[in-house]
mmCIF file of C-alpha atoms and ligand atoms in Angstrom:
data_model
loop_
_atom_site.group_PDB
_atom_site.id
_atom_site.type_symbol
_atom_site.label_atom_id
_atom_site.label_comp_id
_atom_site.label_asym_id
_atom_site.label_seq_id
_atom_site.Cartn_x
_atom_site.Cartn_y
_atom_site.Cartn_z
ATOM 1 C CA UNK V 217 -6.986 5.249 -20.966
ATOM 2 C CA UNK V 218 -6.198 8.979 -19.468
ATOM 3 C CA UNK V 219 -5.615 7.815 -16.142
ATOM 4 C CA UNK V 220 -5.162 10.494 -13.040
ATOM 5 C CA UNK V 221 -3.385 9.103 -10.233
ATOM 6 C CA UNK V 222 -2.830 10.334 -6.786
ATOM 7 C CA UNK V 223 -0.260 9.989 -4.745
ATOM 8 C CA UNK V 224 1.886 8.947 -8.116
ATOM 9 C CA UNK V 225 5.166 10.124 -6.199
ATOM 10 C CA UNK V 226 5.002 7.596 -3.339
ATOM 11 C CA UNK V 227 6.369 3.857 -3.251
ATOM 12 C CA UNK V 228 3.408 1.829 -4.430
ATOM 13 C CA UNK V 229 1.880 5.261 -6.487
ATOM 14 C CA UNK V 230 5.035 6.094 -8.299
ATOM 15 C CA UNK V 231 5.291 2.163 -9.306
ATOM 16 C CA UNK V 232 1.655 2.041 -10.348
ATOM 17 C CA UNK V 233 2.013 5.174 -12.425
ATOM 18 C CA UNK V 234 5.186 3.438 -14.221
ATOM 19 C CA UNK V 235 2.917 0.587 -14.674
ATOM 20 C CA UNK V 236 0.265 2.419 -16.792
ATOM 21 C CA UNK V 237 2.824 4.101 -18.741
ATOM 22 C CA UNK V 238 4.580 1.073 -19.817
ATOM 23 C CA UNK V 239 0.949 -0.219 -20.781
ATOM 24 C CA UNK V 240 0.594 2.884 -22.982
ATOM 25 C CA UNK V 241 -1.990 4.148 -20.633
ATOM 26 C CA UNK V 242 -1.760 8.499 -20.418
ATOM 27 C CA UNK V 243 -1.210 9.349 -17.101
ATOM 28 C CA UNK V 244 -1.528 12.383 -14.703
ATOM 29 C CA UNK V 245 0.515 12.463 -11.132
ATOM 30 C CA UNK V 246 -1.305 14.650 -8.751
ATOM 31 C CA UNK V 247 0.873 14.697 -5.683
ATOM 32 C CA UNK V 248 1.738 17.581 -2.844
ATOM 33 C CA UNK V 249 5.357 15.798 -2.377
ATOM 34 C CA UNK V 250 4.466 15.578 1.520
ATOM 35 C CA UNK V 251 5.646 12.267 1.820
ATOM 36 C CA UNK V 252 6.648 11.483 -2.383
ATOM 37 C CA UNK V 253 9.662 12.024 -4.073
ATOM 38 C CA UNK V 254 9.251 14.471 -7.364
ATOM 39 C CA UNK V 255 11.935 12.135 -9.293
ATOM 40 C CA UNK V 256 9.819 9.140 -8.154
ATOM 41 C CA UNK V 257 7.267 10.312 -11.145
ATOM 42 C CA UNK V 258 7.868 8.111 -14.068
ATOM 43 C CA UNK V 259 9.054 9.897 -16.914
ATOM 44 C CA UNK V 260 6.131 9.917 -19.621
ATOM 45 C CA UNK V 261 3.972 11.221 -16.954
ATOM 46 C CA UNK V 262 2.669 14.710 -16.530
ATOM 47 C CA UNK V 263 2.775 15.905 -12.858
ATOM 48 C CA UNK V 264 0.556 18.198 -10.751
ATOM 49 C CA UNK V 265 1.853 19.611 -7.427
ATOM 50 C CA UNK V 266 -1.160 19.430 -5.007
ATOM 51 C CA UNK V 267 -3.398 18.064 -2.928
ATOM 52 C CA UNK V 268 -6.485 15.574 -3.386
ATOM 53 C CA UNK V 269 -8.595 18.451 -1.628
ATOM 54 C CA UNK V 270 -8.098 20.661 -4.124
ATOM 55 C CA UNK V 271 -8.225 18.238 -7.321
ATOM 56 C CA UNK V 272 -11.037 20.258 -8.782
ATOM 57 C CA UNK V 273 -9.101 23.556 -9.073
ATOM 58 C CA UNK V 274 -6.134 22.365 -9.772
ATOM 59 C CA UNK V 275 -7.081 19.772 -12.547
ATOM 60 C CA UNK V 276 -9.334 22.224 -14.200
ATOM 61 C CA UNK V 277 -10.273 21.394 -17.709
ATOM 62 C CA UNK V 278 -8.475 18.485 -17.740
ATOM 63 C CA UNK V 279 -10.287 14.789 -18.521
ATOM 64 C CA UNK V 280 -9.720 11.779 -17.371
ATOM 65 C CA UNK V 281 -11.523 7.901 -17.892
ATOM 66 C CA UNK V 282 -10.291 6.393 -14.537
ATOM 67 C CA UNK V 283 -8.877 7.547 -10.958
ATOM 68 C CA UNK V 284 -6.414 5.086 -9.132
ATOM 69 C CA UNK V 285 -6.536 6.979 -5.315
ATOM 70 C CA UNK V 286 -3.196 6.257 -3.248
ATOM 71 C CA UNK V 287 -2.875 9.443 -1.801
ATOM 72 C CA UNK V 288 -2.947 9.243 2.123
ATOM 73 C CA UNK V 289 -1.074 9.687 5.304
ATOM 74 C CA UNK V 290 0.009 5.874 6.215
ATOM 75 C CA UNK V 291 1.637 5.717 9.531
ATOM 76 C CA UNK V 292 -0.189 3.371 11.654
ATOM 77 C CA UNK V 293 1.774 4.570 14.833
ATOM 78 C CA UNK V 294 1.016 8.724 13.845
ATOM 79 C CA UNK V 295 -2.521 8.287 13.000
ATOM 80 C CA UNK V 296 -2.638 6.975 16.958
ATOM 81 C CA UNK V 297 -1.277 10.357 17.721
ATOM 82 C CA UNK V 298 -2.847 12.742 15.717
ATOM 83 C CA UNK V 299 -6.072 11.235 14.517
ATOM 84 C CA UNK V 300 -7.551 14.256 13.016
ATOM 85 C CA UNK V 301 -4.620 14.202 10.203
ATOM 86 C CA UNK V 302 -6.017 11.202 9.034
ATOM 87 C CA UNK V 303 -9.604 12.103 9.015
ATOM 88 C CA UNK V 304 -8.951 15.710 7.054
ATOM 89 C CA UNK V 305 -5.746 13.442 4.705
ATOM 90 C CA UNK V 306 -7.810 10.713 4.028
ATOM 91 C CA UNK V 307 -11.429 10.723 4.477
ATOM 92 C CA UNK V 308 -11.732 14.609 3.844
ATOM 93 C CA UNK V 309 -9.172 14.607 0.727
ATOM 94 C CA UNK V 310 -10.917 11.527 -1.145
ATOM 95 C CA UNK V 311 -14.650 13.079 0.041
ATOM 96 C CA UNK V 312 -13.652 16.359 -2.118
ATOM 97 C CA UNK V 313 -11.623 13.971 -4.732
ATOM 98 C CA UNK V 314 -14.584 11.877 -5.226
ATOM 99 C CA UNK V 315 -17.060 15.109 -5.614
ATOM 100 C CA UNK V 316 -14.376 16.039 -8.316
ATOM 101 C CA UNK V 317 -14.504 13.307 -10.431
ATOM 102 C CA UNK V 318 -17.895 14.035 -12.564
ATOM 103 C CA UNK V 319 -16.175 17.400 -13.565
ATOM 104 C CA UNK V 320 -12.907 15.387 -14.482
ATOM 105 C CA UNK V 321 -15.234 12.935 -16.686
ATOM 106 C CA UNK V 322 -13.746 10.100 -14.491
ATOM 107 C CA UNK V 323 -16.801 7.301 -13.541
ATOM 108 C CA UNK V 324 -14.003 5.191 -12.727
ATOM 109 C CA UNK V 325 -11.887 4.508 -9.435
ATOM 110 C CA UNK V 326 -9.588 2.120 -7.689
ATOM 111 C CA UNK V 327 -9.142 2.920 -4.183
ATOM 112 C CA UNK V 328 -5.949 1.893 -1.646
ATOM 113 C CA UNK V 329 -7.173 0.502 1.270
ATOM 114 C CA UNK V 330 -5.162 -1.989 3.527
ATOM 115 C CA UNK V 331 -5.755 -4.500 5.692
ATOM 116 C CA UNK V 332 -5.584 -2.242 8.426
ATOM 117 C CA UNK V 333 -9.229 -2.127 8.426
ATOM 118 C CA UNK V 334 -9.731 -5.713 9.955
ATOM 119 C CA UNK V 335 -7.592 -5.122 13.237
ATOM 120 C CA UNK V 336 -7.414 -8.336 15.199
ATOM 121 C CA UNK V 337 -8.713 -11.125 13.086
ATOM 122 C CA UNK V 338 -11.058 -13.732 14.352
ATOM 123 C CA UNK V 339 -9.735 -16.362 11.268
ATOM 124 C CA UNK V 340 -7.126 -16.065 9.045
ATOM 125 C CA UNK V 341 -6.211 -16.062 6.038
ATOM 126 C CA UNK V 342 -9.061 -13.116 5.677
ATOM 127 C CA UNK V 343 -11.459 -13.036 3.040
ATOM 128 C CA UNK V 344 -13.220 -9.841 2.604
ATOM 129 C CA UNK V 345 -16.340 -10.787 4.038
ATOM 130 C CA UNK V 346 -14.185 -11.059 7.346
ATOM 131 C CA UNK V 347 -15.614 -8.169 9.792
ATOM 132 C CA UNK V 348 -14.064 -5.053 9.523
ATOM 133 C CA UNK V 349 -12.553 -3.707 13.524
ATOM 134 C CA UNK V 350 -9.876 -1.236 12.519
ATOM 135 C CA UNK V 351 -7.987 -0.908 15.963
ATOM 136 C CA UNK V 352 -6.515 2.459 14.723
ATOM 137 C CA UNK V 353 -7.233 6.126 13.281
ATOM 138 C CA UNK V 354 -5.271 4.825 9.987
ATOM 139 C CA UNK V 355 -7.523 1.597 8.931
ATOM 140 C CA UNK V 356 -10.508 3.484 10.286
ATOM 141 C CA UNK V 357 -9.901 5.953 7.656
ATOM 142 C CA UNK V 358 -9.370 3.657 4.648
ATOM 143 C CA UNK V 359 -12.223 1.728 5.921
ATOM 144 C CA UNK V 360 -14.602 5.202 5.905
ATOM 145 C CA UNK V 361 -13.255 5.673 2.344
ATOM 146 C CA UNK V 362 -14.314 1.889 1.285
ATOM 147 C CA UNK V 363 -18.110 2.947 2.567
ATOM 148 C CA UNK V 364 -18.001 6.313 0.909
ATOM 149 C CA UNK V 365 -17.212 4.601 -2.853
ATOM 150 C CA UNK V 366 -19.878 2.072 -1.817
ATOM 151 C CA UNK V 367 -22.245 4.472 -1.293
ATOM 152 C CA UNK V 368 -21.180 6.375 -4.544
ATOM 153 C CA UNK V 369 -21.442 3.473 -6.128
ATOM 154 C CA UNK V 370 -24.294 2.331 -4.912
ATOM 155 C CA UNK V 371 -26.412 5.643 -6.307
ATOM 156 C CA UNK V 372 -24.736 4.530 -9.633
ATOM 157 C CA UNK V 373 -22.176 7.443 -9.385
ATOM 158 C CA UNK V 374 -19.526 5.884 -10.190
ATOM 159 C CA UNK V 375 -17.600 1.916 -10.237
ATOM 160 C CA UNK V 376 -15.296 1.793 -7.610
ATOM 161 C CA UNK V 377 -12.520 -0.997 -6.547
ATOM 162 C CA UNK V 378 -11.194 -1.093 -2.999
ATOM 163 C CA UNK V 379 -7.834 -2.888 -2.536
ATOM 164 C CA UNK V 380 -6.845 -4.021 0.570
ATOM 165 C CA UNK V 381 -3.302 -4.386 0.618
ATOM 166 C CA UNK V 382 -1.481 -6.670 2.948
ATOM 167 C CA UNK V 383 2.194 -5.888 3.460
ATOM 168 C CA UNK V 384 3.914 -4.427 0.602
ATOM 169 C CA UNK V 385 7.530 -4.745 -0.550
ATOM 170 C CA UNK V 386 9.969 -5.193 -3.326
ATOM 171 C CA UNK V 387 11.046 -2.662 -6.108
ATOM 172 C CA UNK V 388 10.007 -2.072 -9.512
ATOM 173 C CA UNK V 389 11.980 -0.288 -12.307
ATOM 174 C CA UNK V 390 14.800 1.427 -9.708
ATOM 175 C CA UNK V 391 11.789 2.392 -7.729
ATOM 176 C CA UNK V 392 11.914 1.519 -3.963
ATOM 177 C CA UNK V 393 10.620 1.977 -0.477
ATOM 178 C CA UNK V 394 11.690 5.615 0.310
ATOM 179 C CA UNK V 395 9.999 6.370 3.931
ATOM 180 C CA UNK V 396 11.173 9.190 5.949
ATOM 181 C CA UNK V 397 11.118 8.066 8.802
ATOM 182 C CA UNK V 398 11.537 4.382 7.550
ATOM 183 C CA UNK V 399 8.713 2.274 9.683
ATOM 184 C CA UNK V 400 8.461 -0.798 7.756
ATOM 185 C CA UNK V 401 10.692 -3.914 8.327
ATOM 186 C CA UNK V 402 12.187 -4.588 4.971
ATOM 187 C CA UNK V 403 13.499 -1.420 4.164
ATOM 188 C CA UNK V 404 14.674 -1.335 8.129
ATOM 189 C CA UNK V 405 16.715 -4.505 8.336
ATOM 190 C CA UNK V 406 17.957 -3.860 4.305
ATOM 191 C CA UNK V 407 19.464 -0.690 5.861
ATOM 192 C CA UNK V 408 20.762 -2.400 9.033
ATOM 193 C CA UNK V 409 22.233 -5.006 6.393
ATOM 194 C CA UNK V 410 23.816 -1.960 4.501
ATOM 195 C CA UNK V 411 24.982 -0.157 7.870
ATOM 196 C CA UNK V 412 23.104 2.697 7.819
ATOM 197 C CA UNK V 413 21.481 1.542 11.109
ATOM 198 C CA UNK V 414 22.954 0.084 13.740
ATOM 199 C CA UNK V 415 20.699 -2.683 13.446
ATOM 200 C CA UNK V 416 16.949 -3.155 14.357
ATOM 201 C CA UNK V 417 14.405 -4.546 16.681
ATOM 202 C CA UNK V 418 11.781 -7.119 16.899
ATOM 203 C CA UNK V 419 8.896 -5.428 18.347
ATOM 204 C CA UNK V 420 7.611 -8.228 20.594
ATOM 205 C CA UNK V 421 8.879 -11.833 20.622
ATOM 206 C CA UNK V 422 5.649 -13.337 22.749
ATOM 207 C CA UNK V 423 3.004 -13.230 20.562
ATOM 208 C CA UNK V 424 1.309 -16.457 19.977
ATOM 209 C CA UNK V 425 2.859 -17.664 16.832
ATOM 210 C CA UNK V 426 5.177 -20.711 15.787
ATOM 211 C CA UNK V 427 7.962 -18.424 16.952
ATOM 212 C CA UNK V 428 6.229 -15.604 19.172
ATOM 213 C CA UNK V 429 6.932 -12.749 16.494
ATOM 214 C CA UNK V 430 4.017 -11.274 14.470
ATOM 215 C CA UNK V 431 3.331 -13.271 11.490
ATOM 216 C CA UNK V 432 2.142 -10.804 8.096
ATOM 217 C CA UNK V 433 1.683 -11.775 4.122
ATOM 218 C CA UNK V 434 4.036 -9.902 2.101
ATOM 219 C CA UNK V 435 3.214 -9.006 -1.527
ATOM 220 C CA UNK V 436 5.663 -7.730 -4.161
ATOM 221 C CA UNK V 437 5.168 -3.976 -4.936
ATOM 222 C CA UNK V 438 4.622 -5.195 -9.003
ATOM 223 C CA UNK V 439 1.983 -7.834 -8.351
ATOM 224 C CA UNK V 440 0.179 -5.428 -6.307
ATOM 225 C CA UNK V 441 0.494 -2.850 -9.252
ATOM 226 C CA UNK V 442 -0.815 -5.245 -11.462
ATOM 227 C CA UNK V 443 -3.620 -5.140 -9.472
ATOM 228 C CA UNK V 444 -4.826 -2.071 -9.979
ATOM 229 C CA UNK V 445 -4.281 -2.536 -13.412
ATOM 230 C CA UNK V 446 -6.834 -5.481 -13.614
ATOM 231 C CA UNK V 447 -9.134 -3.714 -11.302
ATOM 232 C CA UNK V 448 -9.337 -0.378 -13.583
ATOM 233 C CA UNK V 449 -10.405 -2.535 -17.092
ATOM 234 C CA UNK V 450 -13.169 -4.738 -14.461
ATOM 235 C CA UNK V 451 -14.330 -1.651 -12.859
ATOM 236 C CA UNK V 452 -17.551 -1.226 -13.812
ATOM 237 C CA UNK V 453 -19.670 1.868 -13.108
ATOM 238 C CA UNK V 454 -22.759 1.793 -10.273
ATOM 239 C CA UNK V 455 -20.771 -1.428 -8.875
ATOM 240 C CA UNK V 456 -17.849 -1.365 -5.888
ATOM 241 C CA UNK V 457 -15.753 -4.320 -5.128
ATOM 242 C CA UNK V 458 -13.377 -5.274 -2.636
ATOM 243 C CA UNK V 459 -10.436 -7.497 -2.849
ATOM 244 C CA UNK V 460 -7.220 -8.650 -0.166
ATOM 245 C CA UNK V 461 -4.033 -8.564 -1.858
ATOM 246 C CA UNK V 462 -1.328 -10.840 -0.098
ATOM 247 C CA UNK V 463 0.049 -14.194 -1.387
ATOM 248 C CA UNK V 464 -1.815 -16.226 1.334
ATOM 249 C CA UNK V 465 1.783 -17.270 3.070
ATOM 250 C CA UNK V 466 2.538 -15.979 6.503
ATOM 251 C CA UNK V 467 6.303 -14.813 7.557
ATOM 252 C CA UNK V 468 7.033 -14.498 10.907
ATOM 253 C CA UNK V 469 9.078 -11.345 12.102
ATOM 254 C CA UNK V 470 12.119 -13.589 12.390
ATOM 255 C CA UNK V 471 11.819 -15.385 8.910
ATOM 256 C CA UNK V 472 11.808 -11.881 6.890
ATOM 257 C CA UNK V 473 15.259 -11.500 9.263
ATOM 258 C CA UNK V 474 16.953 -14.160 8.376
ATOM 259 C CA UNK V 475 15.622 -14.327 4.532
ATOM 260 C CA UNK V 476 17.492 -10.468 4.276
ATOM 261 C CA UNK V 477 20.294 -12.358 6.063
ATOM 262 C CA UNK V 478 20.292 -15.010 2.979
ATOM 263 C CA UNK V 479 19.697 -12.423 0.502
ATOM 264 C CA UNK V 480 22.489 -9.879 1.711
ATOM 265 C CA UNK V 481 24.822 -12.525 2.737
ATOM 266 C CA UNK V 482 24.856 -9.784 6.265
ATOM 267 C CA UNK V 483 24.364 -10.351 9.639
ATOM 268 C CA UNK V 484 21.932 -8.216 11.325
ATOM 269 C CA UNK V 485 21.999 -6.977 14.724
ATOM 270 C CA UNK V 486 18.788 -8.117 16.168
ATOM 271 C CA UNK V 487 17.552 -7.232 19.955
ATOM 272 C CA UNK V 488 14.021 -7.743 21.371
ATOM 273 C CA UNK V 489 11.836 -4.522 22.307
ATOM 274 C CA UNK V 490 8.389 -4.040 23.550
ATOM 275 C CA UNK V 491 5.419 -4.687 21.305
ATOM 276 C CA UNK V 492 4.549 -1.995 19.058
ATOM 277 C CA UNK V 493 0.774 -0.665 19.836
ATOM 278 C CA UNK V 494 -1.748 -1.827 17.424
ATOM 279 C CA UNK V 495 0.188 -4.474 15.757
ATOM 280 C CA UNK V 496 -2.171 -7.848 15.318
ATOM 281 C CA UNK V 497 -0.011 -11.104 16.155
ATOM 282 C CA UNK V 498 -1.371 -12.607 12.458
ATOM 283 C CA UNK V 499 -2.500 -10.456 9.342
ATOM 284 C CA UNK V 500 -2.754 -13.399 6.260
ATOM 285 C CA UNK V 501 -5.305 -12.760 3.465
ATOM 286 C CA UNK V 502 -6.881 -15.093 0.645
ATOM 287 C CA UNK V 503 -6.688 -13.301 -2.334
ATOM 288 C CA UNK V 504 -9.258 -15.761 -3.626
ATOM 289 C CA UNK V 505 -11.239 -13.268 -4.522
ATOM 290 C CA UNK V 506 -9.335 -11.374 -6.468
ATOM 291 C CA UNK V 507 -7.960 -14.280 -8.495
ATOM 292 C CA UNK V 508 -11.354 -15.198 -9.536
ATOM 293 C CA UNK V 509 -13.027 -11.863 -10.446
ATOM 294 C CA UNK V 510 -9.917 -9.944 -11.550
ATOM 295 C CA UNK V 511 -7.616 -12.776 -12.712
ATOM 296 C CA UNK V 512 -4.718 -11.857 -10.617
ATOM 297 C CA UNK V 513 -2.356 -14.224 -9.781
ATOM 298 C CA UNK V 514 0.796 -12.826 -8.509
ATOM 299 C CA UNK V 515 3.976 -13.557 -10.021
ATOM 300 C CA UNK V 516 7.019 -12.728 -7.369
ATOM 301 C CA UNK V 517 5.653 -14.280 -4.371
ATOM 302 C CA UNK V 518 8.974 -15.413 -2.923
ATOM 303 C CA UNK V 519 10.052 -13.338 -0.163
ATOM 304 C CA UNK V 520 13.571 -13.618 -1.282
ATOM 305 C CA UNK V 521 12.579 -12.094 -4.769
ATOM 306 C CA UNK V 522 10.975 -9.011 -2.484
ATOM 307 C CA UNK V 523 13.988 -8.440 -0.597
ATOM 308 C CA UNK V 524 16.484 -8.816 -3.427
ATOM 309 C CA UNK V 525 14.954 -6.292 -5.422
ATOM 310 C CA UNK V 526 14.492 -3.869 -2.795
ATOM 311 C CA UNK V 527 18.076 -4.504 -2.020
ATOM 312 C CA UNK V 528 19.726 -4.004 -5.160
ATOM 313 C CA UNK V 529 17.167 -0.949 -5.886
ATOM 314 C CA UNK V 530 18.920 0.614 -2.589
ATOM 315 C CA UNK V 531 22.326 -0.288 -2.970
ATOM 316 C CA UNK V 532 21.965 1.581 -6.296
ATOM 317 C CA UNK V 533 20.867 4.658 -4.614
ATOM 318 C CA UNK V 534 23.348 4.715 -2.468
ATOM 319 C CA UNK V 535 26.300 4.587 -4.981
HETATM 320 N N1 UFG P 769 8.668 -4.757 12.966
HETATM 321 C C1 UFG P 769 9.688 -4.979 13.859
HETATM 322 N N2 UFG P 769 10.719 -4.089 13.898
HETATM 323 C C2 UFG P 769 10.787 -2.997 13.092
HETATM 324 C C3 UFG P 769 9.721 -2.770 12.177
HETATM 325 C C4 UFG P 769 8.679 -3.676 12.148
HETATM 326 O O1 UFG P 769 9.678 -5.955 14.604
HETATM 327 O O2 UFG P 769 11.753 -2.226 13.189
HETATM 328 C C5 UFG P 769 7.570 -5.738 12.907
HETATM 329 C C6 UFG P 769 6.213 -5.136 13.227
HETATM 330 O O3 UFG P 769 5.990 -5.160 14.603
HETATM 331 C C7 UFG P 769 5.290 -6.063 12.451
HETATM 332 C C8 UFG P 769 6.121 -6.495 11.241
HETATM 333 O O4 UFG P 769 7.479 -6.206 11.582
HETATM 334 O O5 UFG P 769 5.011 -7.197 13.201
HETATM 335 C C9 UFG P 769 5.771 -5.720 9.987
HETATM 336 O O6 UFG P 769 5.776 -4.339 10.312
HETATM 337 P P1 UFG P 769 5.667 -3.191 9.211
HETATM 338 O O7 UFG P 769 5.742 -1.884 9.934
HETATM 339 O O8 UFG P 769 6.623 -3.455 8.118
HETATM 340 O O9 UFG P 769 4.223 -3.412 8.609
HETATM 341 P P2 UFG P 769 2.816 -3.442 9.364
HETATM 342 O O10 UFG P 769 2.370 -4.863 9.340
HETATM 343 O O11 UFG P 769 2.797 -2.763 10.664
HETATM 344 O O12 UFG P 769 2.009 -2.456 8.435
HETATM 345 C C10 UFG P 769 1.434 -2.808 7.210
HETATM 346 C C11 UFG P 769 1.288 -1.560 6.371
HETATM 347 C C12 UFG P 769 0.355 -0.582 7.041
HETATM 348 C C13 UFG P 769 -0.915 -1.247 7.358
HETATM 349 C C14 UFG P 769 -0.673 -2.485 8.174
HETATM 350 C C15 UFG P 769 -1.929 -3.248 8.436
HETATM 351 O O13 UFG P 769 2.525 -0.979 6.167
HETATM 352 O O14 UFG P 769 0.118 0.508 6.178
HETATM 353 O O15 UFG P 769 0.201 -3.355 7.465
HETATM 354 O O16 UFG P 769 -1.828 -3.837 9.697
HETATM 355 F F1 UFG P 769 -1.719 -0.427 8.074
#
């Protein structure tokens, strides 16, 4: 398959893109390095500086079967403060990416989405027929995207696959978690562990759980790329789908502490702060879904496998 995808320079992108090449797949990085890393591309693919809004232009008489979409601003806490970034990054860049993809010969795309666009749960674990409240500007947008491939799909435009991703971590093939700034608590307390940080802090230690920190599903960055793999052979045109990625196990705030404590035989220095804004005590999903209609079963769903390989992935970096 000629397979474009966007965002190919980012954590999960760059890891996806590997993915397809290693499953002989020819594939096409369109990136504008905003948040990527040019050496993140896998070698084997070909790379495009640019962004999705401009995919028609700058892909040009180029052809492609399938689109996997990753491109997007993802800071929950900055799409709170500047909401129209996410609106022209996300929902504007795949609108014009989507209108591209007849002229690319594409009828095929797999979409990131998150879980973000749930917000506050009634019932967890989520399935995808759980009501989608986004309670910011950044699951809003992925959740205007999942109704824009619907409706694409919908006027038989085009079969489209929206994957919800619950939290994300791990490394695949030296390729890690490479945030600047870092927001995301693996790669945070790996980098306490390592000394780069003084240490960390738990944002919020009341919340109603089994040890009052926020409880979230973890997923290892090559299950979830796996994913998308399944999802672009099932994709099938004039249909959309949606599907929750997570291993259906909670880990508390605490638990993912003391598991990088295990893993990096460190101790962390670990104070309590305020809550952070928009964070939902419990985010869990069934993947049920997902292992029924796309066969996905993940196959690293230890947390200590996650944090190990992100570990060693950034000790090597920084040697
Ligand atoms: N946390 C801390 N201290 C830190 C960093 C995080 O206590 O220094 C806590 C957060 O409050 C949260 C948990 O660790 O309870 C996980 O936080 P992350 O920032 O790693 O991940 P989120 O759950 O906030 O975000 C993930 C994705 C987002 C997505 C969101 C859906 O990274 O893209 O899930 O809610 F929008």
């Amino acid at each position: 398959m000629r397979v474009l995808v966007t965002g190919g320079a980012g954590y999960i992108g760059s890891i996806v893109a590997l993915r397809l090449v290693e499953s002989g797949d020819a594939v096409t990085v369109l990136d504008d390095l905003s948040t990527g890393h040019r050496d993140a591309v896998p070698a084997g693919a070909a790379f495009v500086l640019g962004r999705v809004h401009d995919a028609a232009e700058l892909l040009a008489g180029r052809r492609f079967d399938a689109v996997v979409h990753l491109a997007a601003s993802s800071l929950v806490a900055e799409s709170v403060a500047n909401p129209a970034k996410y609106e022209e990054n996300n929902v504007v860049g795949s609108r014009r990416l989507v209108a591209a993809l007849a002229g690319l010969g594409a009828d095929r795309l797999v979409f990131s989405s998150s879980a973000a666009v749930y917000g506050e749960p009634d019932e967890v674990p989520i399935t995808e027929d759980a009501p989608a409240r986004p309670v910011n500007p950044y699951g809003a947008s992925k959740l205007a995207v999942d109704g824009l491939l619907a409706e694409q799909a919908s006027l038989g435009l085009l079969g489209a696959v929206s994957l919800r991703y619950f939290n994300v971590a791990g490394a695949y093939g030296g390729l890690g978690e490479r945030h600047d700034p870092e927001s995301h608590l693996v790669p945070i307390a790996l980098e306490a562990a390592l000394g780069l940080r003084p240490g960390l802090a738990i944002y919020g230690d009341d919340y109603p759980t089994r040890d009052g920190t926020c409880v979230r599903d973890y997923i290892h960055v090559a299950d979830l790329a796996a994913a998308h793999l399944a999802a672009l052979e099932r994709a099938v045109p004039g249909r959309h789908r949606v599907y929750n990625l997570g291993n259906g196990t909670g880990f508390t705030v605490r638990e993912v502490l003391s598991a990088v404590e295990a893993v990096t035989a460190r101790s962390l220095e670990v104070t309590i702060g305020p809550r952070r804004a928009g964070d939902p005590a419990v985010l869990v999903a069934s993947s049920a879904r997902a292992a029924s209609e796309l066969g996905w079963v993940p196959e690293r769903p230890e947390i200590a496998t996650m944090i190990a390989d992100a570990w060693r992935v950034l000790l090597a970096r920084r040697s």
